[in-house]
Coordinates of C-alpha atoms in Angstrom, one line a residue:
Chain M
M692 CA 56.3 87.8 119.0
W693 CA 59.5 87.1 120.8
M694 CA 60.9 85.7 117.6
D695 CA 60.2 88.9 115.8
L696 CA 61.9 90.8 118.6
A697 CA 64.9 88.6 118.4
I698 CA 65.1 89.0 114.6
K699 CA 65.0 92.8 115.0
A700 CA 67.7 92.7 117.7
G701 CA 69.8 90.5 115.4
L702 CA 69.4 92.9 112.5
A703 CA 70.3 95.8 114.8
V704 CA 73.4 94.0 115.9
V705 CA 74.4 93.2 112.3
M706 CA 73.8 96.9 111.2
M707 CA 75.8 98.1 114.3
L708 CA 78.7 95.8 113.5
I709 CA 78.7 96.9 109.9
V710 CA 78.7 100.6 110.8
I711 CA 81.1 100.3 113.7
N712 CA 83.6 98.3 111.7
I713 CA 83.6 100.5 108.7
A714 CA 83.8 103.6 111.0
G715 CA 86.5 102.1 113.1
I716 CA 88.7 101.1 110.2
H717 CA 88.4 104.8 108.9
S718 CA 91.0 105.8 111.5
W719 CA 93.5 103.5 109.7
V720 CA 92.2 104.4 106.2
E721 CA 92.6 108.1 107.0
R722 CA 96.3 107.6 107.7
K723 CA 97.1 105.2 104.9
Q724 CA 95.0 106.7 102.2
S725 CA 96.3 110.2 102.8
A726 CA 99.8 108.7 102.8
V727 CA 99.3 106.9 99.4
I728 CA 97.7 110.1 97.9
Q729 CA 100.7 112.1 99.1
D730 CA 103.3 109.6 97.9
R731 CA 104.2 108.6 101.4
W732 CA 104.1 105.3 103.3
G733 CA 102.0 106.2 106.3
A734 CA 101.9 104.4 109.6
N735 CA 104.0 101.2 109.4
R736 CA 105.8 101.1 112.7
A737 CA 103.4 100.5 115.5
G738 CA 103.4 97.0 116.8
F739 CA 105.5 94.6 118.9
T740 CA 107.6 91.5 118.4
L741 CA 107.5 88.5 120.7
N742 CA 110.8 87.5 122.3
S743 CA 109.7 84.5 124.3
P744 CA 110.8 81.3 122.7
L745 CA 107.3 79.9 123.1
W746 CA 105.6 82.6 120.9
R747 CA 108.5 83.5 118.6
W748 CA 106.9 81.7 115.7
L749 CA 104.2 84.3 115.6
N750 CA 106.6 87.1 114.6
P751 CA 106.4 86.4 110.9
L752 CA 102.6 86.6 111.1
L753 CA 102.8 89.9 113.0
R754 CA 105.2 91.5 110.5
P755 CA 102.7 92.1 107.6
I756 CA 100.2 93.6 110.2
I757 CA 102.9 96.0 111.5
Y758 CA 103.9 96.8 107.9
L759 CA 100.4 97.7 107.0
G760 CA 100.0 99.8 110.1
L761 CA 97.0 97.9 111.3
F762 CA 98.3 98.1 114.9
Q763 CA 98.1 101.8 114.7
P764 CA 94.3 102.1 115.4
I765 CA 94.7 99.7 118.4
A766 CA 97.5 101.9 119.7
D767 CA 95.4 105.0 119.2
L768 CA 92.5 103.4 121.1
L769 CA 94.7 102.3 123.9
K770 CA 96.1 105.8 124.2
L771 CA 92.6 107.3 124.3
V772 CA 91.2 104.9 126.8
A773 CA 94.2 105.1 129.1
K774 CA 93.9 108.9 129.3
E775 CA 92.5 110.7 132.3
N776 CA 88.8 111.2 132.4
W777 CA 88.9 115.0 132.8
S778 CA 86.3 117.7 132.8
P779 CA 87.0 121.4 132.7
V780 CA 87.1 123.5 135.8
G781 CA 83.9 125.6 136.0
G782 CA 82.2 123.6 133.3
M783 CA 79.0 121.7 133.6
K784 CA 80.4 118.3 134.5
W785 CA 77.3 116.2 133.8
L786 CA 76.5 117.8 130.4
H787 CA 80.1 117.7 129.5
A788 CA 80.1 113.9 130.1
V789 CA 76.7 113.4 128.3
A790 CA 77.4 115.4 125.1
P791 CA 79.7 112.9 123.3
F792 CA 77.3 110.1 124.2
L793 CA 74.4 112.0 122.7
Y794 CA 76.4 112.9 119.6
L795 CA 77.4 109.3 119.0
L796 CA 73.9 108.0 119.8
F797 CA 72.2 110.2 117.2
A798 CA 74.9 109.5 114.6
F799 CA 74.2 105.7 115.0
A800 CA 70.4 106.0 115.3
G801 CA 69.8 107.1 111.7
F802 CA 71.1 103.8 110.4
A803 CA 68.0 102.1 111.7
A804 CA 66.0 103.3 108.7
I805 CA 68.7 102.3 106.1
P806 CA 67.8 99.1 104.2
F807 CA 70.8 96.9 103.4
G808 CA 68.9 94.3 101.5
D809 CA 65.5 93.2 100.1
T810 CA 63.2 90.9 102.0
L811 CA 64.8 87.6 103.0
H812 CA 62.5 84.6 103.1
V813 CA 63.8 82.0 105.5
A814 CA 62.0 79.2 107.4
G815 CA 58.6 80.6 106.4
R816 CA 59.3 84.1 107.6
D817 CA 59.7 87.4 105.6
I818 CA 62.6 89.3 107.1
A819 CA 63.0 92.9 105.8
L820 CA 66.8 93.6 105.9
Q821 CA 66.2 96.9 107.6
V822 CA 66.4 97.5 111.3
A823 CA 63.3 99.7 111.5
S824 CA 60.8 99.4 108.6
L825 CA 59.5 102.9 108.9
N826 CA 57.2 104.4 106.4
V827 CA 58.8 107.8 107.2
G828 CA 62.4 106.6 107.0
F829 CA 63.6 110.0 105.6
V830 CA 62.1 112.1 108.3
F831 CA 63.5 109.8 110.9
I832 CA 67.0 110.0 109.5
F833 CA 66.9 113.8 109.2
A834 CA 65.4 114.1 112.6
M835 CA 68.3 112.1 114.1
A836 CA 70.9 114.1 112.1
G837 CA 69.2 117.2 113.4
L838 CA 69.3 116.0 117.0
G839 CA 73.0 115.4 116.6
V840 CA 73.3 119.2 116.9
Y841 CA 72.6 118.7 120.6
G842 CA 75.9 116.9 121.1
I843 CA 77.7 119.9 119.6
V844 CA 75.7 122.5 121.5
L845 CA 76.1 120.8 124.8
S846 CA 79.8 120.1 124.4
G847 CA 80.4 123.8 123.5
V848 CA 78.3 125.2 126.3
S849 CA 79.4 122.9 129.0
S850 CA 83.2 123.3 128.4
N851 CA 83.5 126.7 130.0
N852 CA 85.8 127.7 127.1
N853 CA 84.9 130.6 124.7
Y854 CA 86.7 128.9 121.8
A855 CA 84.7 125.8 122.3
F856 CA 81.6 127.8 122.6
L857 CA 82.3 129.7 119.4
G858 CA 83.1 126.4 117.7
A859 CA 79.7 125.0 118.8
V860 CA 78.0 128.2 117.4
R861 CA 79.7 127.7 114.1
G862 CA 78.8 124.0 114.1
V863 CA 75.2 124.6 114.8
S864 CA 74.8 127.3 112.2
Q865 CA 76.6 125.2 109.6
M866 CA 74.5 122.1 110.4
I867 CA 71.2 124.0 110.3
S868 CA 72.2 125.9 107.0
Y869 CA 73.0 122.7 105.2
E870 CA 70.1 120.7 106.6
V871 CA 67.8 123.0 104.7
T872 CA 69.5 122.2 101.4
L873 CA 69.7 118.5 102.3
G874 CA 66.0 118.3 102.9
A875 CA 65.2 120.3 99.8
T876 CA 67.3 118.1 97.5
V877 CA 65.7 114.9 98.9
I878 CA 62.2 116.2 98.1
G879 CA 63.1 115.7 94.4
I880 CA 63.8 112.0 95.1
V881 CA 60.5 111.7 97.1
M882 CA 58.6 113.2 94.1
V883 CA 60.2 110.7 91.7
Y884 CA 59.7 107.6 93.7
G885 CA 56.6 108.7 95.5
S886 CA 57.5 107.4 99.0
L887 CA 59.1 108.4 102.2
D888 CA 60.0 104.8 103.0
M889 CA 63.6 104.1 102.3
Q890 CA 62.9 100.5 101.3
E891 CA 60.3 101.6 98.8
I892 CA 62.7 104.2 97.3
V893 CA 65.3 101.5 96.8
R894 CA 62.7 99.1 95.2
G895 CA 61.7 102.0 92.9
Q896 CA 65.3 102.3 91.8
G897 CA 65.2 98.7 90.5
A898 CA 63.1 99.8 87.5
L899 CA 64.7 100.5 84.1
L900 CA 64.7 103.8 82.2
W901 CA 64.1 103.3 78.5
G902 CA 64.5 99.6 79.0
W903 CA 68.2 99.6 79.8
L904 CA 69.3 102.2 82.3
P905 CA 68.8 101.4 86.0
K906 CA 66.4 104.0 87.4
W907 CA 68.9 105.1 90.0
G908 CA 68.5 108.5 91.7
V909 CA 71.7 109.8 90.2
F910 CA 70.2 109.4 86.6
V911 CA 66.8 110.9 87.4
Q912 CA 68.2 113.6 89.8
P913 CA 71.8 114.4 88.7
L914 CA 71.7 117.9 90.1
G915 CA 70.0 116.7 93.3
C916 CA 72.8 114.1 93.7
I917 CA 75.6 116.6 93.6
L918 CA 73.8 119.1 95.9
F919 CA 72.9 116.3 98.3
F920 CA 76.4 114.9 98.4
T921 CA 77.8 118.4 99.0
A922 CA 75.4 119.2 101.7
A923 CA 75.9 115.9 103.3
L924 CA 79.6 116.4 103.2
A925 CA 79.0 119.6 105.2
E926 CA 77.0 117.7 107.7
T927 CA 80.0 115.4 108.4
K928 CA 82.0 118.4 109.5
R929 CA 85.2 117.1 107.8
I930 CA 87.7 119.0 105.8
P931 CA 86.3 121.2 103.3
F932 CA 83.6 122.0 105.9
D933 CA 85.5 121.5 109.1
L934 CA 85.1 125.0 110.5
P935 CA 83.3 123.7 113.7
E936 CA 86.3 121.5 114.5
G937 CA 89.5 122.7 113.0
E938 CA 91.5 121.1 115.8
S939 CA 94.9 122.7 115.1
E940 CA 94.0 126.2 113.9
I941 CA 90.6 127.6 114.7
I942 CA 89.8 125.5 117.8
G943 CA 86.5 123.6 117.7
Y944 CA 83.7 122.5 120.1
F945 CA 85.5 119.5 121.5
T946 CA 88.7 121.3 122.5
E947 CA 88.0 120.6 126.2
Y948 CA 87.7 116.9 125.6
S949 CA 90.3 114.2 126.0
G950 CA 90.6 110.5 126.3
T951 CA 87.6 108.3 125.6
K952 CA 85.1 111.1 125.2
F953 CA 87.4 112.8 122.6
G954 CA 87.6 109.4 120.9
M955 CA 83.7 109.3 120.8
F956 CA 83.6 112.6 118.9
L957 CA 86.2 111.2 116.5
L958 CA 84.3 108.0 116.0
A959 CA 81.0 109.9 115.6
D960 CA 82.6 111.9 112.8
F961 CA 83.5 108.6 111.0
V962 CA 80.1 107.2 111.7
E963 CA 78.6 110.3 110.1
T964 CA 80.9 109.7 107.1
V965 CA 79.5 106.2 106.8
M966 CA 76.0 107.6 107.2
V967 CA 76.6 110.0 104.3
A968 CA 78.0 107.2 102.2
A969 CA 75.0 105.0 103.1
L970 CA 72.4 107.7 102.4
T971 CA 74.0 108.6 99.1
T972 CA 74.0 105.0 98.1
T973 CA 70.4 104.5 99.2
L974 CA 69.0 107.5 97.6
F975 CA 71.0 108.0 94.5
F976 CA 72.9 104.8 93.7
G977 CA 70.3 102.2 94.0
G978 CA 70.9 101.1 97.6
W979 CA 71.1 97.3 97.6
Q980 CA 70.1 97.1 93.9
F981 CA 72.5 95.4 91.6
P982 CA 72.0 96.4 87.9
Y983 CA 69.5 94.0 86.2
L984 CA 69.2 91.8 89.2
Q985 CA 65.5 91.0 89.9
A986 CA 64.1 88.8 92.7
S987 CA 64.3 85.8 90.3
G988 CA 67.8 86.4 89.0
F989 CA 69.4 88.5 86.3
V990 CA 67.2 89.9 83.6
F991 CA 69.2 91.6 81.0
P992 CA 67.8 94.3 78.7
W993 CA 68.8 92.2 75.6
G994 CA 66.5 89.5 76.8
A995 CA 68.9 87.0 78.4
E996 CA 67.9 85.7 81.8
V997 CA 70.1 84.0 84.4
A998 CA 68.2 82.4 87.2
V999 CA 69.8 82.9 90.7
G1000 CA 68.7 81.3 94.0
H1001 CA 67.0 83.5 96.6
Y1002 CA 69.8 83.4 99.1
A1003 CA 72.4 84.2 96.4
V1004 CA 70.2 87.2 95.3
V1005 CA 70.1 88.5 98.9
A1006 CA 73.8 88.0 99.3
I1007 CA 74.5 89.9 96.1
Q1008 CA 72.2 92.7 97.3
V1009 CA 73.9 93.0 100.7
V1010 CA 77.4 92.9 99.1
S1011 CA 76.3 95.4 96.5
F1012 CA 75.2 97.8 99.2
L1013 CA 78.4 97.4 101.2
V1014 CA 80.6 97.8 98.2
K1015 CA 78.8 101.1 97.2
V1016 CA 79.0 102.3 100.8
I1017 CA 82.7 101.6 101.0
A1018 CA 83.3 103.2 97.6
F1019 CA 81.6 106.4 98.8
C1020 CA 83.6 106.2 102.0
W1021 CA 86.7 106.1 99.8
L1022 CA 85.4 109.1 97.8
L1023 CA 84.7 111.1 100.9
M1024 CA 88.1 110.4 102.2
T1025 CA 89.7 111.4 98.9
I1026 CA 87.7 114.7 99.0
R1027 CA 88.8 115.3 102.5
W1028 CA 92.5 115.0 101.4
T1029 CA 92.0 117.1 98.3
L1030 CA 90.1 120.3 99.1
P1031 CA 91.2 123.1 101.4
R1032 CA 88.9 124.5 104.0
F1033 CA 86.2 127.0 103.2
R1034 CA 86.2 130.4 104.8
Y1035 CA 83.2 131.0 107.0
D1036 CA 81.5 133.6 104.7
Q1037 CA 82.2 131.3 101.7
L1038 CA 80.5 128.5 103.6
M1039 CA 77.4 130.5 104.3
D1040 CA 77.3 131.9 100.8
L1041 CA 77.6 128.5 99.3
G1042 CA 74.8 127.1 101.6
W1043 CA 72.3 129.9 101.4
K1044 CA 73.0 131.8 98.2
R1045 CA 74.0 129.0 95.8
M1046 CA 72.9 125.6 97.0
L1047 CA 69.5 126.5 98.5
P1048 CA 68.2 128.4 95.4
V1049 CA 69.5 125.7 93.1
S1050 CA 67.9 122.9 95.1
L1051 CA 64.6 124.8 95.2
A1052 CA 64.9 125.2 91.3
N1053 CA 65.5 121.5 91.2
I1054 CA 62.3 120.8 93.0
A1055 CA 60.3 123.0 90.6
L1056 CA 62.0 121.4 87.6
T1057 CA 61.4 117.9 88.9
G1058 CA 57.7 118.7 89.4
L1059 CA 57.4 120.2 86.0
V1060 CA 59.1 117.2 84.3
I1061 CA 56.9 114.8 86.2
L1062 CA 53.7 116.7 85.2
L1063 CA 54.8 116.7 81.6
I1064 CA 55.5 113.0 81.6
E1065 CA 52.1 112.3 83.1
A1066 CA 50.4 114.6 80.7
L1067 CA 52.0 113.0 77.6
Chain V
M124 CA 88.0 121.4 79.0
E125 CA 88.9 124.8 77.5
A126 CA 86.3 126.5 79.6
V127 CA 88.0 125.4 82.9
A128 CA 91.6 126.0 81.9
R129 CA 93.0 128.8 84.1
K130 CA 94.3 131.9 82.3
P131 CA 98.0 132.4 82.8
G132 CA 98.6 134.9 85.6
T133 CA 100.7 138.0 85.1
V134 CA 103.6 138.7 87.3
T135 CA 103.4 142.1 89.0
P136 CA 106.6 144.3 89.5
A137 CA 106.4 143.5 93.2
G138 CA 106.8 139.8 92.4
G139 CA 103.3 138.8 93.2
V140 CA 101.0 137.0 90.7
K141 CA 98.0 138.8 89.5
R142 CA 95.3 136.3 88.4
G143 CA 92.6 137.1 86.1
P144 CA 88.9 137.0 87.2
L145 CA 87.5 133.6 87.7
T146 CA 85.6 132.0 84.9
F147 CA 82.0 130.8 85.3
W148 CA 83.1 127.2 85.7
E149 CA 85.7 128.1 88.3
R150 CA 83.0 130.0 90.3
V151 CA 80.7 127.0 90.1
Y152 CA 83.5 125.1 92.0
V153 CA 82.1 121.7 91.4
V154 CA 84.2 121.2 88.2
E155 CA 87.4 122.5 90.0
A156 CA 86.7 120.3 92.9
A157 CA 86.3 117.3 90.7
R158 CA 89.6 118.2 88.9
G159 CA 91.3 118.2 92.3
V160 CA 89.7 114.9 93.3
W161 CA 90.9 113.5 89.9
I162 CA 94.6 114.5 90.7
T163 CA 94.5 112.9 94.2
T164 CA 92.7 109.8 92.7
V165 CA 95.4 109.4 90.0
H166 CA 98.1 109.6 92.7
F167 CA 96.2 107.1 94.8
F168 CA 95.7 104.5 92.1
R169 CA 99.2 104.9 90.7
N170 CA 100.9 104.5 94.0
M171 CA 98.6 101.6 95.1
G172 CA 99.4 100.0 91.7
Y173 CA 103.1 100.2 92.4
H174 CA 102.7 99.0 96.0
F175 CA 100.9 95.8 94.7
L176 CA 103.4 95.3 91.9
H177 CA 106.2 95.6 94.5
L178 CA 104.4 93.0 96.7
V179 CA 104.6 90.5 93.8
G180 CA 108.2 91.5 92.9
L181 CA 107.6 93.6 89.9
A182 CA 108.4 97.2 88.9
K183 CA 111.1 97.5 91.6
G184 CA 112.6 100.4 89.8
R185 CA 109.6 102.6 90.3
Q186 CA 109.0 104.0 93.8
A187 CA 105.4 104.1 95.2
A188 CA 106.4 106.4 97.9
V189 CA 109.2 109.0 98.3
T190 CA 109.5 108.4 102.1
V191 CA 112.9 107.4 103.3
Q192 CA 112.5 104.7 106.0
Y193 CA 115.0 106.4 108.3
P194 CA 116.6 104.0 110.6
E195 CA 117.0 101.3 107.9
E196 CA 117.4 103.6 104.9
R197 CA 119.5 106.7 105.2
R198 CA 119.8 109.6 102.9
Y199 CA 123.3 110.7 102.1
L200 CA 123.9 114.1 103.8
P201 CA 125.9 116.7 101.7
P202 CA 129.6 116.1 102.0
R203 CA 130.2 119.3 103.9
S204 CA 127.5 118.8 106.5
R205 CA 128.9 118.6 110.0
T206 CA 128.1 115.3 111.7
R207 CA 129.7 113.4 114.6
H208 CA 133.4 113.8 115.0
R209 CA 136.1 111.2 114.4
I210 CA 139.8 111.3 114.9
V211 CA 141.9 110.3 111.8
R212 CA 144.6 107.7 112.1
R213 CA 148.0 107.7 110.6
D214 CA 149.1 104.9 108.3
D215 CA 150.5 102.9 111.3
G216 CA 147.2 103.2 113.1
S217 CA 148.1 105.7 115.7
P218 CA 145.9 108.8 116.1
R219 CA 147.0 111.7 114.0
C220 CA 146.4 114.1 116.9
V221 CA 149.5 115.7 118.4
G222 CA 147.8 117.1 121.5
C223 CA 148.3 120.8 120.5
M224 CA 145.1 121.9 122.2
M225 CA 144.1 124.1 119.3
C226 CA 140.6 122.6 119.1
E227 CA 140.1 122.7 122.8
T228 CA 141.1 126.3 122.8
I229 CA 138.8 127.4 119.9
C230 CA 135.9 125.4 121.0
P231 CA 133.1 127.9 121.8
A232 CA 131.1 125.3 123.7
R233 CA 134.2 124.1 125.7
C234 CA 133.2 120.5 125.0
I235 CA 136.7 119.2 124.2
Y236 CA 139.0 118.0 126.9
I237 CA 142.5 116.8 126.0
V238 CA 145.2 115.4 128.2
A239 CA 148.5 115.0 126.3
E240 CA 151.4 112.7 127.0
E241 CA 154.8 112.1 125.5
D242 CA 154.8 110.2 122.2
P243 CA 157.3 107.3 122.0
D244 CA 158.2 108.3 118.4
P245 CA 161.0 110.8 118.7
N246 CA 159.9 112.7 115.6
I247 CA 156.5 113.4 117.2
E248 CA 156.4 115.5 120.3
K249 CA 153.0 114.6 122.0
R250 CA 150.1 112.4 121.6
P251 CA 146.7 112.5 123.3
K252 CA 146.3 110.4 126.4
R253 CA 142.7 111.4 126.7
F254 CA 140.5 113.1 124.1
D255 CA 136.9 113.6 125.3
I256 CA 134.2 115.4 123.4
D257 CA 131.0 116.0 125.3
L258 CA 128.4 115.9 122.6
G259 CA 125.8 117.1 125.0
M260 CA 127.6 120.4 124.9
C261 CA 128.9 120.4 121.3
V262 CA 127.2 123.0 119.1
F263 CA 128.6 121.4 115.8
C264 CA 130.2 124.6 114.7
G265 CA 133.1 122.8 113.1
F266 CA 135.7 125.2 114.4
C267 CA 137.8 122.3 115.9
V268 CA 138.1 120.8 112.4
E269 CA 139.2 124.2 110.9
A270 CA 141.7 124.8 113.8
C271 CA 143.4 121.5 113.7
P272 CA 146.9 121.8 112.1
E273 CA 147.3 118.1 111.6
D274 CA 143.8 117.4 110.0
A275 CA 143.3 115.0 112.8
I276 CA 139.7 115.8 113.7
R277 CA 137.0 115.6 111.1
M278 CA 133.2 115.7 111.2
D279 CA 132.3 113.5 108.3
T280 CA 131.0 110.3 109.9
Q281 CA 127.4 111.1 108.7
M282 CA 126.2 110.0 112.1
V283 CA 123.4 112.2 113.3
D284 CA 121.4 109.9 115.5
L285 CA 123.3 110.9 118.7
A286 CA 121.5 110.0 121.8
A287 CA 122.2 108.4 125.2
Y288 CA 120.4 107.6 128.4
S289 CA 122.5 109.9 130.5
R290 CA 124.7 113.0 130.3
R291 CA 127.8 110.8 130.8
G292 CA 126.8 108.7 127.9
M293 CA 127.1 111.7 125.6
I294 CA 130.8 112.0 126.3
L295 CA 132.9 110.4 123.5
T296 CA 136.3 109.1 124.5
L297 CA 139.4 108.7 122.3
D298 CA 138.6 105.0 121.4
Q299 CA 135.1 105.9 120.3
L300 CA 136.4 108.8 118.3
L301 CA 139.0 106.6 116.6
A302 CA 136.3 104.0 115.8
G303 CA 134.3 106.4 113.6
E304 CA 134.6 105.7 109.9
P305 CA 133.7 108.0 107.1
A306 CA 130.3 107.0 105.7
G307 CA 130.2 105.9 102.1
P308 CA 127.7 107.7 99.9
V309 CA 124.3 106.0 99.8
E310 CA 121.7 106.7 97.2
S311 CA 120.7 110.3 97.5
I312 CA 117.2 111.5 98.1
N313 CA 117.3 113.5 94.8
A314 CA 117.8 110.3 92.9
L315 CA 114.8 108.8 94.6
G316 CA 112.6 111.8 93.8
E317 CA 113.7 111.7 90.2
R318 CA 112.7 108.1 89.9
V319 CA 109.2 108.8 91.3
H320 CA 108.4 111.8 89.4
G321 CA 110.2 110.9 86.1

């Protein structure tokens, strides 16, 4: 029993490290990727050189790090941590302090239900590579995403600032509007794979369509994939949908935050980006599935088989999951540096008048097709 | 792709551009968003490709970024731009200034301070004993250059990074003014831009 607990704790730590590292490096990726997209260099100055004769030999090693701008996130972090822990006059001090913690907590909690590999057999144990093997994984993830609204509400209400309050109102209405579409698109996936368990959905995506095409969500639910990705993009509250934040122009809900607490909001945004990438991967791009890789090895549609050891299979699966997640993080970042912000009425129109009806139609269509396939 | 190509806009008499109604695919937005993402993606991979080629020493002629790395690389300012002053020397090395006070008189910021003395050369009446310019007060109007009858003061050093830790440090003396050299033309930013964008 203690061993099981230790294994779960270990898995939680692994997942946490994966997420926090990908999210942390986003602050660097954000600078450098935008720079490369816009024909610039990006941050390549932050850093230090060592003048002491004892450590001077390290300078050639530091230079490429400075050149790549990798000291910039550290400098950002030091700046944020060194700032005063301030709370607004007339605000609710305790709630103001709690809001970013809640926001970050719920952003992280959803990852518990994301599987990053199939069952690992080691030393006579079966370890499911998933922090919490929930049979209602979906509901849990959307519940956590929904609870994240509390962070926004509390930060807006407790700041004693009308702009922050309005930002929070915009944030809440946006999150709630797009969560409807998010839930509706996922129903199509649930209907196709017949389970609410994330691990079962990913296993279902290992099957082949017509004997050659991996049965990934994107192939059986192309419309659902686009709708889900768009709605999830809105949930991250980053640029085409950044009306709740809009730091420089329209003043968002964390206006009254500085220092570490501001940093937590920033990190939570990146964590949500990784969450969207992980969810899209899991639901629509086969999760940890690698095309034609079965538990025994590669089974190609033209009949060839390549036996692969169990540990290698699990390693390929985990790496496959991570590569897909990072690719989606890249895509999300590219979208963030491509599209301009929506106007608020456009945002609401898109959510309620376009995406919701289309996603409902998608459910009906999926049901019809499934019925037809079963009848034939 | 015909369906998504934008109709050419018509220019109104007021100078604005009147665009036609959006097509169906433009209103769907997904296609237009994908086209935008395609443009940024092409930029990303082209630039990353050149960055990697530069790392291994290839394709040095193609720029991956148009950024000028300022303190190390400088763009050549237009020849008529007014930068830090210098005092021109004669062929024998003495300052060309004859201490006529024209620049000091015309200076609207009153940042020039000249003390003249007798010149040992009998053909020249005066020479500056002190010639101070307080750059903290200078407005870079260039009147001193225009007023000078001897073409002794010029503002063509291309030095724009003028900073000091104190107000006193902003005052340039005659020696510093004589030390200024006209900057040679470096590669202009336009040439860099042409190389990147073909």
